[in-house]
Amino acid sequence: MSSSSFVNSSLPDTSDRMLFAVPKKGRLYDQCLSLLSNIGIEFNRKPRHDIALATNMPIALVFLPAADIAAYVANGNIDLGITGLDIIRESQTENDVAELMRLGFGKCKLQVQAPAVNTGVASAGDLVGKRIVTSFINLTKEKFAELEGVSVDRMSTQVRFVSGSVEAACGLGLADGIVDLVESGDTMRAAGLHAVDTILETESVLITNKHPRFPKLAGVIKQRVEGLLTARKYVLCQYNIARENLEAACRVAPGRQAPTVTTLEQDGWVAVSVMVEKKMLNDTMDKLQEAGAIDLLVLQIANARA
Ligand SMILES: Nc1ncnc2c1ncn2[C@@H]1O[C@H](COP(=O)(O)OP(=O)(O)OP(=O)(O)O)[C@@H](O)[C@H]1O
Ligand SMILES: O=P(O)(O)OC[C@H]1O[C@H](OP(=O)(O)OP(=O)(O)O)[C@H](O)[C@@H]1O
């Protein structure tokens, strides 16, 4: 296993830089660009160039198809990468990459889908021995071999690869069922398909090689992403309360570690700052008011570090 730099002289010199792979297009692309910007990695990418040197950190961004990133990281050609859990499982690289953190976007399910009418297919088991089309050959074979109770090379179900628009395969007569990613379900409904099983729930992940060349820098990136995810998950709630009611209010909103309490110029009163999960905010504010809190303010958190 060796981590490498690009050696072609027409390419930028990346020898002293951590190679960080991000999807070059597709569902994860916009979210990855926004993440890079929010964690302060600045770069200029020339048109049609798949390598961009960061201008403020010793990092080279490498734009690759999401489906290939796990293999590059597993093999040590790339130090750090963002891809989907589905891709790590499909490329069978889970033992060769370290998952640093889940990123909370690119959430969807890998499902077995079949025509919704007139085929009598109600479960994945009903497709055993039939024709399945997918871009996820390995996970699909694993699933049907398990259903058949035999090894992959002895299964009777025929699994065939297509590279995209998998949902078209049943309507065009190539397949009796398909295995593909589903988020809203709109694509499958439009193709007249319905879910009969879920193989995997996936989301995007930050991964690194198990023997990273730049462990300290990878740690810094991880910390920055963690801070960003925390900032997106919480808001800062501030309120004033009589000291005698403080304990009850702190039970309602205990914060991540503990609320910050400062005294007010008014006798017997304190001001409290506390982080509250966004999804619990209104409920928490109702309860804080019931506990005696007044002058409640909610502030967005631009960034955070635990
Ligand atoms: N509908 C979806 N909702 C959320 N995440 C998705 C969805 N489809 C795919 N993903 C995630 O994005 C990854 C890349 O999928 P995508 O379809 O964007 O691949 P691509 O082949 O690189 O792009 P394109 O389909 O534009 O050619 C998937 O492996 C999965 O982790
Ligand atoms: O459940 P939905 O919200 O409709 O999303 C599901 C679709 O998204 C993905 O494809 P994508 O649109 O990325 O393009 P692709 O078919 O070229 O892979 C996936 O392969 C489905 O086709």
Short mmCIF file of C-alpha atoms and ligand atoms in Angstrom, two decimals:
data_model
loop_
_atom_site.label_atom_id
_atom_site.label_comp_id
_atom_site.label_asym_id
_atom_site.label_seq_id
_atom_site.Cartn_x
_atom_site.Cartn_y
_atom_site.Cartn_z
CA MET A 1 0.00 0.00 0.00
CA SER A 2 1.45 3.34 -0.92
CA SER A 3 0.01 6.79 -0.95
CA SER A 4 1.17 8.63 -4.01
CA SER A 5 1.44 12.03 -5.54
CA PHE A 6 0.64 12.74 -9.16
CA VAL A 7 3.74 12.33 -11.27
CA ASN A 8 2.69 13.73 -14.65
CA SER A 9 4.62 17.00 -15.08
CA SER A 10 1.59 18.78 -16.62
CA LEU A 11 -0.25 18.18 -13.35
CA PRO A 12 0.27 20.30 -10.23
CA ASP A 13 2.84 19.10 -7.71
CA THR A 14 0.92 17.34 -4.95
CA SER A 15 3.88 15.59 -3.31
CA ASP A 16 3.62 17.37 0.05
CA ARG A 17 -0.14 17.60 0.11
CA MET A 18 -2.88 15.45 1.59
CA LEU A 19 -5.03 14.15 -1.27
CA PHE A 20 -8.70 14.69 -0.46
CA ALA A 21 -11.19 13.13 -2.91
CA VAL A 22 -14.68 14.55 -3.41
CA PRO A 23 -17.36 13.47 -5.91
CA LYS A 24 -16.89 15.28 -9.22
CA LYS A 25 -20.65 15.30 -10.04
CA GLY A 26 -23.95 13.76 -9.03
CA ARG A 27 -26.02 13.80 -5.86
CA LEU A 28 -23.19 14.50 -3.42
CA TYR A 29 -21.40 17.19 -5.43
CA ASP A 30 -23.17 20.39 -4.28
CA GLN A 31 -23.22 19.35 -0.64
CA CYS A 32 -19.52 18.52 -0.75
CA LEU A 33 -18.64 21.91 -2.27
CA SER A 34 -20.67 23.64 0.42
CA LEU A 35 -18.94 21.56 3.11
CA LEU A 36 -15.47 22.40 1.76
CA SER A 37 -16.32 26.08 1.80
CA ASN A 38 -17.78 25.92 5.31
CA ILE A 39 -14.72 24.18 6.74
CA GLY A 40 -12.48 26.84 5.21
CA ILE A 41 -10.77 24.94 2.39
CA GLU A 42 -10.18 27.48 -0.38
CA PHE A 43 -9.24 26.45 -3.90
CA ASN A 44 -9.46 27.44 -7.56
CA ARG A 45 -10.46 24.65 -9.90
CA LYS A 46 -9.65 25.24 -13.56
CA PRO A 47 -12.23 24.04 -16.09
CA ARG A 48 -11.86 20.30 -16.87
CA HIS A 49 -9.15 19.86 -14.20
CA ASP A 50 -9.85 17.17 -11.66
CA ILE A 51 -7.12 18.27 -9.25
CA ALA A 52 -7.29 21.59 -7.43
CA LEU A 53 -4.67 22.77 -4.95
CA ALA A 54 -6.06 24.35 -1.81
CA THR A 55 -4.72 27.89 -1.53
CA ASN A 56 -4.71 28.01 2.28
CA MET A 57 -3.87 24.44 3.41
CA PRO A 58 -1.47 21.68 2.30
CA ILE A 59 -4.30 19.80 0.61
CA ALA A 60 -4.97 18.82 -3.02
CA LEU A 61 -8.62 18.21 -3.85
CA VAL A 62 -9.17 15.39 -6.30
CA PHE A 63 -12.54 15.29 -8.06
CA LEU A 64 -13.48 11.69 -8.82
CA PRO A 65 -16.66 9.70 -9.51
CA ALA A 66 -18.27 8.95 -6.13
CA ALA A 67 -18.33 5.26 -7.04
CA ASP A 68 -14.52 5.08 -7.25
CA ILE A 69 -13.50 7.06 -4.17
CA ALA A 70 -13.66 4.22 -1.64
CA ALA A 71 -11.35 2.06 -3.78
CA TYR A 72 -8.77 4.85 -4.15
CA VAL A 73 -8.80 5.51 -0.40
CA ALA A 74 -8.64 1.79 0.44
CA ASN A 75 -5.67 1.39 -1.88
CA GLY A 76 -3.81 4.36 -0.39
CA ASN A 77 -3.78 6.47 -3.59
CA ILE A 78 -5.97 9.01 -1.83
CA ASP A 79 -5.66 9.98 1.84
CA LEU A 80 -9.12 11.24 2.68
CA GLY A 81 -12.44 11.11 0.83
CA ILE A 82 -16.16 11.67 0.87
CA THR A 83 -18.42 9.02 -0.58
CA GLY A 84 -21.54 6.99 0.25
CA LEU A 85 -21.74 4.04 2.64
CA ASP A 86 -23.40 2.15 -0.22
CA ILE A 87 -20.25 2.59 -2.31
CA ILE A 88 -17.98 1.38 0.50
CA ARG A 89 -20.11 -1.74 0.89
CA GLU A 90 -20.45 -2.36 -2.86
CA SER A 91 -16.72 -1.93 -3.48
CA GLN A 92 -16.04 -4.27 -0.52
CA THR A 93 -13.58 -1.82 0.98
CA GLU A 94 -15.07 -1.59 4.48
CA ASN A 95 -12.09 -3.42 5.98
CA ASP A 96 -9.57 -1.19 4.23
CA VAL A 97 -10.93 2.27 5.01
CA ALA A 98 -11.54 3.98 8.34
CA GLU A 99 -14.87 5.74 8.65
CA LEU A 100 -14.11 9.07 10.37
CA MET A 101 -17.69 10.33 10.51
CA ARG A 102 -21.12 10.26 8.94
CA LEU A 103 -21.99 13.52 7.27
CA GLY A 104 -25.79 13.56 7.39
CA PHE A 105 -26.38 14.19 3.68
CA GLY A 106 -26.84 11.81 0.72
CA LYS A 107 -29.31 9.83 2.83
CA CYS A 108 -31.22 7.19 0.87
CA LYS A 109 -31.97 3.47 0.79
CA LEU A 110 -30.77 0.68 -1.45
CA GLN A 111 -33.96 -1.18 -2.22
CA VAL A 112 -35.27 -4.15 -4.15
CA GLN A 113 -38.05 -2.79 -6.39
CA ALA A 114 -40.53 -4.64 -8.60
CA PRO A 115 -43.42 -3.67 -10.89
CA ALA A 116 -46.31 -2.49 -8.73
CA VAL A 117 -49.14 -4.15 -10.70
CA ASN A 118 -50.00 -7.57 -12.10
CA THR A 119 -46.79 -9.39 -11.23
CA GLY A 120 -47.61 -10.73 -7.78
CA VAL A 121 -44.17 -9.69 -6.48
CA ALA A 122 -44.70 -8.68 -2.86
CA SER A 123 -41.32 -9.53 -1.36
CA ALA A 124 -37.71 -9.96 -2.48
CA GLY A 125 -38.22 -13.72 -2.02
CA ASP A 126 -40.71 -13.65 -4.91
CA LEU A 127 -37.86 -12.59 -7.20
CA VAL A 128 -35.62 -15.55 -6.35
CA GLY A 129 -34.61 -17.35 -9.59
CA LYS A 130 -35.66 -14.37 -11.68
CA ARG A 131 -33.80 -11.55 -13.50
CA ILE A 132 -32.51 -8.60 -11.46
CA VAL A 133 -30.83 -5.54 -12.93
CA THR A 134 -28.69 -3.17 -10.84
CA SER A 135 -25.57 -1.01 -10.58
CA PHE A 136 -24.88 -2.69 -7.20
CA ILE A 137 -23.86 -6.15 -8.42
CA ASN A 138 -22.08 -7.32 -5.25
CA LEU A 139 -24.71 -6.21 -2.73
CA THR A 140 -27.47 -7.62 -4.94
CA LYS A 141 -25.77 -10.99 -5.34
CA GLU A 142 -25.13 -11.11 -1.59
CA LYS A 143 -28.80 -10.38 -0.90
CA PHE A 144 -30.21 -13.02 -3.26
CA ALA A 145 -27.63 -15.65 -2.31
CA GLU A 146 -28.74 -15.11 1.30
CA LEU A 147 -32.40 -15.45 0.30
CA GLU A 148 -31.61 -18.65 -1.58
CA GLY A 149 -29.45 -19.95 1.27
CA VAL A 150 -26.53 -20.74 -1.09
CA SER A 151 -23.22 -19.16 -2.00
CA VAL A 152 -23.13 -16.44 -4.67
CA ASP A 153 -21.69 -18.79 -7.32
CA ARG A 154 -24.51 -21.32 -6.80
CA MET A 155 -27.49 -18.98 -6.82
CA SER A 156 -30.15 -19.28 -9.49
CA THR A 157 -31.17 -15.58 -9.52
CA GLN A 158 -29.63 -13.78 -12.52
CA VAL A 159 -28.05 -10.46 -11.61
CA ARG A 160 -27.08 -8.16 -14.46
CA PHE A 161 -25.21 -4.80 -14.35
CA VAL A 162 -26.43 -1.55 -15.88
CA SER A 163 -24.65 1.73 -15.18
CA GLY A 164 -27.65 4.05 -14.75
CA SER A 165 -31.38 4.57 -15.25
CA VAL A 166 -31.83 1.20 -13.57
CA GLU A 167 -35.52 1.91 -13.03
CA ALA A 168 -36.14 1.54 -16.79
CA ALA A 169 -35.10 -2.14 -16.86
CA CYS A 170 -38.44 -3.72 -15.86
CA GLY A 171 -40.51 -1.62 -18.25
CA LEU A 172 -38.13 -2.46 -21.10
CA GLY A 173 -38.35 -6.18 -20.40
CA LEU A 174 -34.76 -6.67 -19.25
CA ALA A 175 -35.60 -7.43 -15.62
CA ASP A 176 -38.27 -8.81 -13.30
CA GLY A 177 -36.96 -6.63 -10.48
CA ILE A 178 -34.24 -4.09 -9.82
CA VAL A 179 -31.99 -2.99 -6.98
CA ASP A 180 -31.33 0.76 -6.80
CA LEU A 181 -31.11 3.79 -4.55
CA VAL A 182 -34.33 5.43 -3.45
CA GLU A 183 -34.75 8.72 -1.62
CA SER A 184 -38.19 10.29 -2.16
CA GLY A 185 -39.45 7.29 -4.17
CA ASP A 186 -40.53 9.57 -7.05
CA THR A 187 -38.25 7.91 -9.63
CA MET A 188 -39.52 4.41 -8.84
CA ARG A 189 -43.19 5.47 -8.71
CA ALA A 190 -42.81 7.17 -12.08
CA ALA A 191 -41.42 3.89 -13.48
CA GLY A 192 -44.36 1.92 -12.02
CA LEU A 193 -42.25 0.19 -9.37
CA HIS A 194 -42.70 -0.39 -5.64
CA ALA A 195 -40.31 -1.35 -2.85
CA VAL A 196 -40.30 -4.99 -1.79
CA ASP A 197 -37.21 -4.93 0.44
CA THR A 198 -34.49 -2.63 1.79
CA ILE A 199 -30.92 -3.89 1.61
CA LEU A 200 -29.11 -0.91 3.11
CA GLU A 201 -29.66 2.57 4.53
CA THR A 202 -26.90 4.85 3.35
CA GLU A 203 -25.52 8.36 3.79
CA SER A 204 -22.29 10.13 2.93
CA VAL A 205 -19.21 9.49 5.05
CA LEU A 206 -15.77 10.96 5.55
CA ILE A 207 -13.24 8.16 5.14
CA THR A 208 -9.50 7.85 5.39
CA ASN A 209 -6.93 5.25 4.55
CA LYS A 210 -6.16 2.99 7.54
CA HIS A 211 -2.53 4.15 7.42
CA PRO A 212 -2.97 7.85 6.61
CA ARG A 213 0.06 9.85 5.48
CA PHE A 214 -1.22 13.02 7.18
CA PRO A 215 -3.01 11.89 10.36
CA LYS A 216 -2.77 15.32 12.02
CA LEU A 217 -4.25 17.15 9.06
CA ALA A 218 -6.97 14.51 8.64
CA GLY A 219 -7.76 15.08 12.34
CA VAL A 220 -8.05 18.84 11.76
CA ILE A 221 -10.48 18.27 8.87
CA LYS A 222 -12.52 15.89 11.02
CA GLN A 223 -12.67 18.45 13.86
CA ARG A 224 -13.79 21.18 11.46
CA VAL A 225 -16.52 18.99 10.01
CA GLU A 226 -17.66 17.97 13.50
CA GLY A 227 -17.87 21.66 14.42
CA LEU A 228 -19.89 22.40 11.33
CA LEU A 229 -22.34 19.55 11.97
CA THR A 230 -22.76 20.69 15.59
CA ALA A 231 -23.40 24.26 14.46
CA ARG A 232 -26.05 23.01 12.02
CA LYS A 233 -27.73 20.84 14.65
CA TYR A 234 -27.97 23.35 17.53
CA VAL A 235 -29.01 26.94 18.20
CA LEU A 236 -28.02 29.07 21.17
CA CYS A 237 -30.94 29.93 23.43
CA GLN A 238 -30.59 32.83 25.89
CA TYR A 239 -33.05 33.77 28.60
CA ASN A 240 -33.40 35.49 31.96
CA ILE A 241 -34.86 33.71 34.97
CA ALA A 242 -35.26 34.11 38.73
CA ARG A 243 -32.53 32.11 40.46
CA GLU A 244 -35.13 30.05 42.36
CA ASN A 245 -36.44 28.72 39.01
CA LEU A 246 -33.01 28.02 37.51
CA GLU A 247 -32.83 24.36 38.47
CA ALA A 248 -36.17 23.55 36.83
CA ALA A 249 -35.16 25.44 33.65
CA CYS A 250 -31.82 23.60 33.49
CA ARG A 251 -33.71 20.31 33.63
CA VAL A 252 -35.72 21.43 30.59
CA ALA A 253 -32.62 22.55 28.64
CA PRO A 254 -29.46 20.99 30.08
CA GLY A 255 -27.30 21.90 27.06
CA ARG A 256 -24.53 19.77 25.59
CA GLN A 257 -22.40 20.00 28.74
CA ALA A 258 -24.10 22.52 31.02
CA PRO A 259 -25.75 25.93 30.61
CA THR A 260 -23.67 29.09 31.12
CA VAL A 261 -25.17 31.13 33.96
CA THR A 262 -24.25 34.77 34.63
CA THR A 263 -25.68 37.10 37.24
CA LEU A 264 -27.85 40.03 36.23
CA GLU A 265 -27.71 43.48 37.78
CA GLN A 266 -31.15 42.71 39.18
CA ASP A 267 -31.11 40.94 42.56
CA GLY A 268 -32.09 37.24 42.45
CA TRP A 269 -32.03 37.03 38.64
CA VAL A 270 -29.63 35.26 36.27
CA ALA A 271 -29.04 35.16 32.50
CA VAL A 272 -28.63 31.74 30.91
CA SER A 273 -27.08 30.67 27.57
CA VAL A 274 -27.66 27.11 26.47
CA MET A 275 -27.34 25.05 23.28
CA VAL A 276 -30.63 23.50 22.20
CA GLU A 277 -31.19 20.99 19.40
CA LYS A 278 -32.99 22.78 16.55
CA LYS A 279 -35.61 20.08 16.19
CA MET A 280 -36.55 20.45 19.89
CA LEU A 281 -36.47 24.25 19.92
CA ASN A 282 -40.13 25.26 20.09
CA ASP A 283 -41.01 22.56 22.57
CA THR A 284 -38.05 23.57 24.74
CA MET A 285 -38.97 27.28 24.60
CA ASP A 286 -42.56 26.47 25.68
CA LYS A 287 -41.26 24.53 28.65
CA LEU A 288 -38.69 27.19 29.58
CA GLN A 289 -41.45 29.79 29.66
CA GLU A 290 -43.55 27.49 31.84
CA ALA A 291 -40.53 27.20 34.17
CA GLY A 292 -40.41 31.01 34.48
CA ALA A 293 -37.93 32.05 31.78
CA ILE A 294 -38.45 35.48 30.20
CA ASP A 295 -36.76 37.51 27.44
CA LEU A 296 -35.95 34.38 25.43
CA LEU A 297 -33.67 34.90 22.43
CA VAL A 298 -32.52 32.34 19.89
CA LEU A 299 -29.24 32.81 18.01
CA GLN A 300 -27.91 30.81 15.06
CA ILE A 301 -24.50 29.23 15.61
CA ALA A 302 -22.16 29.98 12.71
CA ASN A 303 -19.52 27.45 13.78
CA ALA A 304 -18.67 25.36 16.82
CA ARG A 305 -15.98 23.22 18.43
CA ALA A 306 -16.78 20.75 21.17
N1 LIG B 1 -31.56 9.95 -4.65
C1 LIG B 1 -30.53 10.07 -3.84
N2 LIG B 1 -30.65 10.70 -2.68
C2 LIG B 1 -29.61 10.84 -1.85
N3 LIG B 1 -28.39 10.33 -2.11
C3 LIG B 1 -28.21 9.70 -3.24
C4 LIG B 1 -29.27 9.54 -4.16
N4 LIG B 1 -28.80 8.89 -5.22
C5 LIG B 1 -27.51 8.66 -4.95
N5 LIG B 1 -27.14 9.12 -3.75
C6 LIG B 1 -25.81 9.05 -3.11
O1 LIG B 1 -24.89 9.65 -4.00
C7 LIG B 1 -23.94 8.68 -4.45
C8 LIG B 1 -23.61 8.98 -5.90
O2 LIG B 1 -24.78 8.74 -6.67
P1 LIG B 1 -25.05 9.50 -8.03
O3 LIG B 1 -26.30 8.95 -8.63
O4 LIG B 1 -24.94 10.95 -7.82
O5 LIG B 1 -23.79 8.96 -8.85
P2 LIG B 1 -23.07 9.43 -10.10
O6 LIG B 1 -23.16 8.26 -11.01
O7 LIG B 1 -21.69 9.87 -9.71
O8 LIG B 1 -23.84 10.68 -10.66
P3 LIG B 1 -24.82 10.71 -11.89
O9 LIG B 1 -25.97 9.81 -11.50
O10 LIG B 1 -25.19 12.17 -11.97
O11 LIG B 1 -24.04 10.22 -13.07
C9 LIG B 1 -24.64 7.34 -4.22
O12 LIG B 1 -23.74 6.28 -4.13
C10 LIG B 1 -25.37 7.59 -2.93
O13 LIG B 1 -24.51 7.46 -1.83
O1 LIG B 2 -36.17 8.37 -4.85
P1 LIG B 2 -35.72 9.54 -5.65
O2 LIG B 2 -35.71 10.80 -4.84
O3 LIG B 2 -36.50 9.70 -6.92
O4 LIG B 2 -34.19 9.29 -6.05
C1 LIG B 2 -33.79 8.08 -6.62
C2 LIG B 2 -32.99 8.27 -7.88
O5 LIG B 2 -31.80 8.98 -7.54
C3 LIG B 2 -30.67 8.25 -8.03
O6 LIG B 2 -30.39 8.53 -9.36
P2 LIG B 2 -29.92 9.93 -9.92
O7 LIG B 2 -31.07 10.84 -10.06
O8 LIG B 2 -28.79 10.45 -9.07
O9 LIG B 2 -29.40 9.55 -11.38
P3 LIG B 2 -28.96 8.16 -12.05
O10 LIG B 2 -30.20 7.38 -12.31
O11 LIG B 2 -28.27 8.61 -13.29
O12 LIG B 2 -28.01 7.49 -11.09
C4 LIG B 2 -31.14 6.80 -7.99
O13 LIG B 2 -30.37 5.98 -8.87
C5 LIG B 2 -32.59 6.91 -8.42
O14 LIG B 2 -32.74 6.87 -9.81
#
